[in-house]
Amino acid sequence: MTENFYLLLPEELPTSYNLSESLKNKLSHPLSLLSQHSLSSCQVQQAINSLFEILGTEEILSNGELPEQVYDEYFNIRRVQPQQGVAKCLVLAASTLSARKLFDDITGHYLSNPPLQSEAMECWVKSHWVFISLIQGLIICCLRFESELQAGNLKEAGIELETASALMLGSAVAMEMAGSFSTAAYLAEVRYTMPNQFSGIMMQDHSFLISIWRRLHPVFASLPEQLKPQHEQFTFSYKMIATAHKSVCEKFNGNEEGSLLSPQCKATDMLSRFESGRLRMLNASREVRMAEDWLSFDKKQSMELSFVSFRNLLMRVFGLSELASSFTPATEVVKLNSLELMTR
């Protein structure tokens, strides 16, 4: 597989940018595709191409290629570093649309039949692309939450926390998609391709997100009462990601074998330790329990609604939020996924 996935560096992600009216008009249609159902691959690709035409290929490639880290190199991720804020916004919009297209392609291709052994590696890589794109949205949400809270804007801070919850639900689905093939296919086609001591904690987006969560730890410990429901949803959504990760790991014998990072320790045990540490970092108020009906959860709908939330997030970032009122808000994502019921 020779395709690449282009992403901004996590520290370069825009959290607020005042685009010109002309660019707002050009972005409104591509972003609207994130919230539509039954999209054709051609529609999304045309929208992605239109964004790159505005940006100009030269600006992406001449200034954007950076030394690759192990994780990026393995997953064929190319980090771009545009110099202008407008260019960063366009790259972010394009990568999000690309992730939506990948999700549609993967579910459309494998909805009825799991990937064949020969397709396992492609499914593994592209599902991780979707996952990392949603993590970038989560980073933006957490930074905007921090900013809104510091400004005393509790309503806006709550919206960012709700959006973060929706994006984490989508990330959990992407993680499951990455392990949708058989154990035999994983062992034959995927496991041997990863270098020794390889781990998701090598992902720079993961490291950047965790640094934000560490900084927010005292904030989570002293949230206003008004934000407690959103915080509970947020910690529950993290539990979803952790559970999906352990489920995939267990499927591929991680409950019996050591991880690449730490061969002497069972992979699922290591994930459990990470999970406990993250929940403490997020200041989960009590033991976060998984719902019994998680296995029957509508994963496709959850992912689609995550992209609706991502779309509304980008509209807030780009100053297009006045157009977002006709679309499903993050609170509806939470309700449609029965989070309120499952966190009781």
Tab-separated table of C-alpha atoms in Angstrom:
chain	number	residue	atom	x	y	z
A	1	MET	CA	0.000	0.000	0.000
A	2	THR	CA	1.630	3.242	-1.150
A	3	GLU	CA	-1.012	5.823	-0.177
A	4	ASN	CA	-0.204	8.489	2.396
A	5	PHE	CA	-2.394	10.342	4.874
A	6	TYR	CA	-1.594	14.033	5.350
A	7	LEU	CA	-2.000	15.592	8.803
A	8	LEU	CA	-0.944	18.699	10.668
A	9	LEU	CA	1.389	18.424	13.615
A	10	PRO	CA	-0.744	18.343	16.771
A	11	GLU	CA	0.789	21.555	18.105
A	12	GLU	CA	-0.118	23.295	14.811
A	13	LEU	CA	-3.843	22.483	14.984
A	14	PRO	CA	-5.923	25.685	14.794
A	15	THR	CA	-8.413	26.252	17.609
A	16	SER	CA	-9.822	29.537	16.293
A	17	TYR	CA	-9.230	31.364	13.050
A	18	ASN	CA	-11.078	34.225	11.411
A	19	LEU	CA	-11.353	33.300	7.745
A	20	SER	CA	-12.317	35.749	5.030
A	21	GLU	CA	-15.917	35.673	3.810
A	22	SER	CA	-14.719	34.272	0.491
A	23	LEU	CA	-12.989	31.317	2.173
A	24	LYS	CA	-15.945	30.758	4.490
A	25	ASN	CA	-18.163	30.360	1.441
A	26	LYS	CA	-15.709	27.963	-0.189
A	27	LEU	CA	-15.450	25.848	2.980
A	28	SER	CA	-19.151	25.651	3.806
A	29	HIS	CA	-19.985	23.044	1.149
A	30	PRO	CA	-17.064	20.663	1.818
A	31	LEU	CA	-17.773	20.801	5.556
A	32	SER	CA	-21.472	20.115	5.008
A	33	LEU	CA	-20.517	16.718	3.556
A	34	LEU	CA	-19.287	15.605	6.992
A	35	SER	CA	-22.858	15.609	8.253
A	36	GLN	CA	-24.550	13.932	5.290
A	37	HIS	CA	-25.464	10.268	4.949
A	38	SER	CA	-25.029	8.037	1.895
A	39	LEU	CA	-22.245	10.082	0.358
A	40	SER	CA	-20.579	8.909	-2.799
A	41	SER	CA	-16.828	8.533	-2.675
A	42	CYS	CA	-16.642	10.784	-5.713
A	43	GLN	CA	-18.465	13.631	-3.914
A	44	VAL	CA	-16.059	13.641	-1.009
A	45	GLN	CA	-12.983	13.318	-3.221
A	46	GLN	CA	-14.103	16.298	-5.301
A	47	ALA	CA	-14.509	18.356	-2.115
A	48	ILE	CA	-11.028	17.324	-0.914
A	49	ASN	CA	-9.569	18.223	-4.310
A	50	SER	CA	-11.258	21.631	-4.169
A	51	LEU	CA	-9.589	22.384	-0.822
A	52	PHE	CA	-6.164	21.416	-2.147
A	53	GLU	CA	-6.750	23.584	-5.211
A	54	ILE	CA	-7.360	26.581	-2.942
A	55	LEU	CA	-4.286	25.744	-0.896
A	56	GLY	CA	-1.956	24.878	-3.723
A	57	THR	CA	0.081	21.675	-3.810
A	58	GLU	CA	3.367	23.548	-3.683
A	59	GLU	CA	2.601	25.034	-0.256
A	60	ILE	CA	1.806	21.634	1.231
A	61	LEU	CA	4.716	19.657	-0.128
A	62	SER	CA	7.566	22.144	-0.329
A	63	ASN	CA	7.106	23.439	3.206
A	64	GLY	CA	5.241	20.587	4.752
A	65	GLU	CA	7.262	17.370	4.748
A	66	LEU	CA	8.933	16.720	8.103
A	67	PRO	CA	11.245	14.014	9.453
A	68	GLU	CA	9.089	10.987	10.152
A	69	GLN	CA	8.727	9.427	13.540
A	70	VAL	CA	8.424	5.649	13.867
A	71	TYR	CA	4.642	5.696	14.253
A	72	ASP	CA	4.079	8.070	11.346
A	73	GLU	CA	6.432	6.129	9.111
A	74	TYR	CA	4.727	2.836	9.901
A	75	PHE	CA	1.232	4.179	9.157
A	76	ASN	CA	2.280	6.173	6.058
A	77	ILE	CA	1.405	9.481	7.727
A	78	ARG	CA	2.996	12.616	6.297
A	79	ARG	CA	3.011	15.695	8.529
A	80	VAL	CA	2.536	18.996	6.754
A	81	GLN	CA	3.540	22.326	8.226
A	82	PRO	CA	1.966	25.226	6.332
A	83	GLN	CA	3.249	28.640	7.332
A	84	GLN	CA	-0.084	30.456	7.101
A	85	GLY	CA	-3.074	30.027	9.401
A	86	VAL	CA	-5.437	29.803	6.435
A	87	ALA	CA	-3.431	26.902	5.025
A	88	LYS	CA	-3.590	25.088	8.371
A	89	CYS	CA	-7.380	25.411	8.337
A	90	LEU	CA	-7.582	24.009	4.825
A	91	VAL	CA	-5.295	21.059	5.625
A	92	LEU	CA	-7.362	20.283	8.728
A	93	ALA	CA	-10.604	20.375	6.750
A	94	ALA	CA	-9.110	18.170	4.024
A	95	SER	CA	-7.768	15.572	6.474
A	96	THR	CA	-11.162	15.405	8.230
A	97	LEU	CA	-12.964	14.901	4.923
A	98	SER	CA	-10.419	12.247	3.988
A	99	ALA	CA	-11.149	10.429	7.263
A	100	ARG	CA	-14.882	10.553	6.549
A	101	LYS	CA	-14.287	9.145	3.068
A	102	LEU	CA	-12.125	6.360	4.510
A	103	PHE	CA	-14.803	5.447	7.033
A	104	ASP	CA	-17.432	5.234	4.294
A	105	ASP	CA	-15.107	3.173	2.089
A	106	ILE	CA	-14.204	0.742	4.889
A	107	THR	CA	-17.760	0.208	6.126
A	108	GLY	CA	-19.112	0.022	2.603
A	109	HIS	CA	-16.573	-2.600	1.625
A	110	TYR	CA	-16.585	-4.680	4.800
A	111	LEU	CA	-20.094	-4.113	6.192
A	112	SER	CA	-21.325	-7.566	5.199
A	113	ASN	CA	-18.044	-9.459	5.051
A	114	PRO	CA	-14.957	-8.978	7.224
A	115	PRO	CA	-11.697	-8.168	5.429
A	116	LEU	CA	-9.917	-11.047	3.745
A	117	GLN	CA	-6.421	-11.900	4.901
A	118	SER	CA	-5.001	-10.062	1.890
A	119	GLU	CA	-6.993	-6.950	2.877
A	120	ALA	CA	-6.064	-6.933	6.570
A	121	MET	CA	-3.111	-4.550	6.332
A	122	GLU	CA	-5.034	-1.959	4.326
A	123	CYS	CA	-7.931	-2.100	6.795
A	124	TRP	CA	-5.492	-1.847	9.732
A	125	VAL	CA	-3.731	1.250	8.378
A	126	LYS	CA	-6.762	3.133	7.075
A	127	SER	CA	-8.786	2.546	10.242
A	128	HIS	CA	-5.886	4.058	12.187
A	129	TRP	CA	-5.989	7.077	9.873
A	130	VAL	CA	-9.644	7.620	10.831
A	131	PHE	CA	-8.743	7.152	14.504
A	132	ILE	CA	-5.900	9.704	14.409
A	133	SER	CA	-8.022	12.276	12.577
A	134	LEU	CA	-10.667	12.045	15.309
A	135	ILE	CA	-7.948	12.344	17.971
A	136	GLN	CA	-6.860	15.596	16.340
A	137	GLY	CA	-10.437	16.839	16.696
A	138	LEU	CA	-10.334	15.767	20.345
A	139	ILE	CA	-7.145	17.808	20.869
A	140	ILE	CA	-8.846	20.893	19.441
A	141	CYS	CA	-11.881	20.344	21.693
A	142	CYS	CA	-9.757	20.030	24.826
A	143	LEU	CA	-7.820	23.192	24.013
A	144	ARG	CA	-11.031	25.105	23.292
A	145	PHE	CA	-12.600	23.736	26.493
A	146	GLU	CA	-9.617	25.011	28.475
A	147	SER	CA	-9.822	28.433	26.825
A	148	GLU	CA	-13.589	28.805	27.292
A	149	LEU	CA	-13.380	27.749	30.929
A	150	GLN	CA	-10.620	30.257	31.631
A	151	ALA	CA	-12.815	32.953	30.077
A	152	GLY	CA	-15.758	31.945	32.270
A	153	ASN	CA	-17.847	30.791	29.313
A	154	LEU	CA	-19.413	27.728	30.934
A	155	LYS	CA	-21.987	27.069	28.219
A	156	GLU	CA	-19.332	27.114	25.495
A	157	ALA	CA	-16.983	25.002	27.632
A	158	GLY	CA	-19.765	22.442	28.004
A	159	ILE	CA	-20.261	22.305	24.235
A	160	GLU	CA	-16.559	21.544	23.736
A	161	LEU	CA	-16.641	18.792	26.370
A	162	GLU	CA	-19.747	17.264	24.776
A	163	THR	CA	-18.086	17.380	21.370
A	164	ALA	CA	-14.987	15.722	22.801
A	165	SER	CA	-17.200	12.904	24.113
A	166	ALA	CA	-18.745	12.390	20.683
A	167	LEU	CA	-15.334	12.305	18.994
A	168	MET	CA	-14.056	9.740	21.486
A	169	LEU	CA	-17.031	7.506	20.707
A	170	GLY	CA	-16.089	7.671	17.041
A	171	SER	CA	-12.482	6.889	17.952
A	172	ALA	CA	-13.654	3.764	19.763
A	173	VAL	CA	-15.483	2.635	16.620
A	174	ALA	CA	-12.376	3.305	14.498
A	175	MET	CA	-10.355	1.175	16.902
A	176	GLU	CA	-12.817	-1.695	16.460
A	177	MET	CA	-12.703	-1.248	12.688
A	178	ALA	CA	-8.929	-1.679	12.843
A	179	GLY	CA	-9.406	-5.150	14.292
A	180	SER	CA	-12.320	-6.312	12.162
A	181	PHE	CA	-10.367	-9.111	10.470
A	182	SER	CA	-9.473	-12.537	11.819
A	183	THR	CA	-6.727	-13.362	14.311
A	184	ALA	CA	-5.076	-15.504	11.645
A	185	ALA	CA	-5.000	-12.529	9.269
A	186	TYR	CA	-3.488	-10.318	11.998
A	187	LEU	CA	-0.734	-12.794	12.771
A	188	ALA	CA	0.019	-13.436	9.104
A	189	GLU	CA	-0.235	-9.932	7.667
A	190	VAL	CA	0.015	-7.304	10.415
A	191	ARG	CA	1.867	-8.338	13.564
A	192	TYR	CA	5.216	-9.036	11.893
A	193	THR	CA	5.219	-5.612	10.145
A	194	MET	CA	5.476	-3.693	13.435
A	195	PRO	CA	8.964	-3.016	14.800
A	196	ASN	CA	10.051	-4.102	18.273
A	197	GLN	CA	8.813	-1.903	21.128
A	198	PHE	CA	6.197	-0.393	18.805
A	199	SER	CA	3.222	1.168	20.597
A	200	GLY	CA	0.440	3.684	20.130
A	201	ILE	CA	2.053	5.842	22.796
A	202	MET	CA	4.654	6.676	20.132
A	203	MET	CA	2.010	8.659	18.255
A	204	GLN	CA	2.818	12.328	18.703
A	205	ASP	CA	-0.885	13.218	18.722
A	206	HIS	CA	-1.349	10.852	21.676
A	207	SER	CA	1.565	12.422	23.559
A	208	PHE	CA	0.253	15.921	22.911
A	209	LEU	CA	-3.254	14.989	24.062
A	210	ILE	CA	-1.951	13.418	27.266
A	211	SER	CA	0.074	16.560	28.008
A	212	ILE	CA	-3.156	18.563	27.767
A	213	TRP	CA	-4.997	16.126	30.031
A	214	ARG	CA	-2.210	16.352	32.609
A	215	ARG	CA	-2.504	20.123	32.572
A	216	LEU	CA	-6.295	19.880	32.904
A	217	HIS	CA	-6.193	17.399	35.811
A	218	PRO	CA	-6.703	20.071	38.507
A	219	VAL	CA	-9.349	21.703	36.313
A	220	PHE	CA	-11.326	18.453	36.093
A	221	ALA	CA	-11.052	18.152	39.879
A	222	SER	CA	-12.736	21.517	40.468
A	223	LEU	CA	-15.318	21.832	37.710
A	224	PRO	CA	-18.423	23.948	38.289
A	225	GLU	CA	-21.530	21.884	39.045
A	226	GLN	CA	-22.978	22.972	35.711
A	227	LEU	CA	-20.300	20.978	33.853
A	228	LYS	CA	-20.453	17.773	35.913
A	229	PRO	CA	-22.832	15.927	33.504
A	230	GLN	CA	-20.600	16.719	30.516
A	231	HIS	CA	-17.540	15.608	32.457
A	232	GLU	CA	-19.199	12.297	33.322
A	233	GLN	CA	-20.014	11.738	29.662
A	234	PHE	CA	-16.430	12.629	28.795
A	235	THR	CA	-14.900	10.075	31.158
A	236	PHE	CA	-17.376	7.437	29.999
A	237	SER	CA	-16.420	8.067	26.373
A	238	TYR	CA	-12.770	7.588	27.263
A	239	LYS	CA	-13.773	4.249	28.799
A	240	MET	CA	-15.289	3.361	25.415
A	241	ILE	CA	-11.941	3.882	23.681
A	242	ALA	CA	-10.086	1.900	26.330
A	243	THR	CA	-12.589	-0.957	26.101
A	244	ALA	CA	-12.448	-1.041	22.298
A	245	HIS	CA	-8.638	-1.098	22.418
A	246	LYS	CA	-8.577	-3.963	24.903
A	247	SER	CA	-11.211	-5.835	22.898
A	248	VAL	CA	-9.075	-5.714	19.743
A	249	CYS	CA	-5.957	-6.623	21.724
A	250	GLU	CA	-7.711	-9.583	23.340
A	251	LYS	CA	-8.984	-10.787	19.990
A	252	PHE	CA	-5.400	-10.905	18.765
A	253	ASN	CA	-4.188	-12.913	21.799
A	254	GLY	CA	-3.101	-9.898	23.822
A	255	ASN	CA	-4.600	-11.482	26.949
A	256	GLU	CA	-2.078	-14.295	26.621
A	257	GLU	CA	1.005	-12.700	25.068
A	258	GLY	CA	3.232	-9.743	25.835
A	259	SER	CA	3.048	-6.476	23.938
A	260	LEU	CA	5.698	-5.283	21.505
A	261	LEU	CA	6.486	-2.470	23.924
A	262	SER	CA	6.823	-4.733	26.958
A	263	PRO	CA	7.074	-8.434	26.004
A	264	GLN	CA	7.258	-9.573	29.642
A	265	CYS	CA	3.815	-8.128	30.410
A	266	LYS	CA	0.473	-9.283	28.963
A	267	ALA	CA	-0.710	-6.653	26.513
A	268	THR	CA	-4.199	-6.404	27.997
A	269	ASP	CA	-2.763	-5.951	31.504
A	270	MET	CA	-0.644	-3.076	30.274
A	271	LEU	CA	-3.685	-1.474	28.617
A	272	SER	CA	-5.619	-1.812	31.879
A	273	ARG	CA	-2.862	0.041	33.716
A	274	PHE	CA	-2.877	2.798	31.111
A	275	GLU	CA	-6.655	3.029	31.434
A	276	SER	CA	-6.554	3.378	35.221
A	277	GLY	CA	-3.950	6.116	34.961
A	278	ARG	CA	-5.928	8.018	32.330
A	279	LEU	CA	-9.141	7.825	34.357
A	280	ARG	CA	-7.304	9.260	37.370
A	281	MET	CA	-5.873	11.978	35.138
A	282	LEU	CA	-9.393	12.840	33.938
A	283	ASN	CA	-10.556	12.799	37.568
A	284	ALA	CA	-13.328	10.285	36.991
A	285	SER	CA	-15.543	10.771	40.043
A	286	ARG	CA	-16.274	7.070	40.491
A	287	GLU	CA	-15.769	3.703	38.843
A	288	VAL	CA	-16.859	4.109	35.227
A	289	ARG	CA	-18.877	1.070	34.240
A	290	MET	CA	-19.486	-0.187	30.737
A	291	ALA	CA	-23.032	-0.814	29.619
A	292	GLU	CA	-24.044	-4.419	29.049
A	293	ASP	CA	-25.412	-3.523	25.629
A	294	TRP	CA	-22.105	-2.076	24.315
A	295	LEU	CA	-21.783	-5.001	21.903
A	296	SER	CA	-25.166	-4.145	20.349
A	297	PHE	CA	-24.334	-0.436	20.212
A	298	ASP	CA	-24.969	1.101	16.775
A	299	LYS	CA	-21.346	1.686	15.833
A	300	LYS	CA	-22.016	3.041	12.330
A	301	GLN	CA	-24.468	5.625	13.620
A	302	SER	CA	-22.062	6.584	16.383
A	303	MET	CA	-19.279	7.244	13.865
A	304	GLU	CA	-21.562	9.218	11.557
A	305	LEU	CA	-22.686	11.390	14.445
A	306	SER	CA	-19.068	11.866	15.494
A	307	PHE	CA	-18.392	13.404	12.103
A	308	VAL	CA	-21.446	15.652	12.546
A	309	SER	CA	-19.869	16.858	15.783
A	310	PHE	CA	-16.485	17.244	14.053
A	311	ARG	CA	-18.164	19.312	11.369
A	312	ASN	CA	-19.754	21.623	13.937
A	313	LEU	CA	-16.433	21.898	15.759
A	314	LEU	CA	-14.678	23.000	12.568
A	315	MET	CA	-17.422	25.509	11.935
A	316	ARG	CA	-16.779	27.027	15.364
A	317	VAL	CA	-13.027	27.046	14.735
A	318	PHE	CA	-13.451	28.703	11.317
A	319	GLY	CA	-16.096	31.228	12.447
A	320	LEU	CA	-18.927	29.494	10.584
A	321	SER	CA	-20.917	28.555	13.683
A	322	GLU	CA	-23.920	30.626	12.616
A	323	LEU	CA	-24.551	27.996	9.930
A	324	ALA	CA	-24.383	25.031	12.294
A	325	SER	CA	-27.798	25.434	13.927
A	326	SER	CA	-29.564	23.297	11.319
A	327	PHE	CA	-27.356	20.288	12.104
A	328	THR	CA	-27.348	17.806	14.966
A	329	PRO	CA	-25.490	19.296	17.953
A	330	ALA	CA	-23.145	17.332	20.148
A	331	THR	CA	-25.836	16.946	22.803
A	332	GLU	CA	-27.968	15.029	20.313
A	333	VAL	CA	-25.060	12.711	19.592
A	334	VAL	CA	-24.945	11.899	23.276
A	335	LYS	CA	-28.683	11.241	23.444
A	336	LEU	CA	-28.817	9.180	20.274
A	337	ASN	CA	-26.053	6.980	21.628
A	338	SER	CA	-27.877	6.546	24.939
A	339	LEU	CA	-24.928	7.810	26.941
A	340	GLU	CA	-27.234	9.230	29.598
A	341	LEU	CA	-28.745	5.790	30.153
A	342	MET	CA	-25.390	3.992	30.095
A	343	THR	CA	-23.675	6.251	32.631
A	344	ARG	CA	-26.292	5.867	35.344
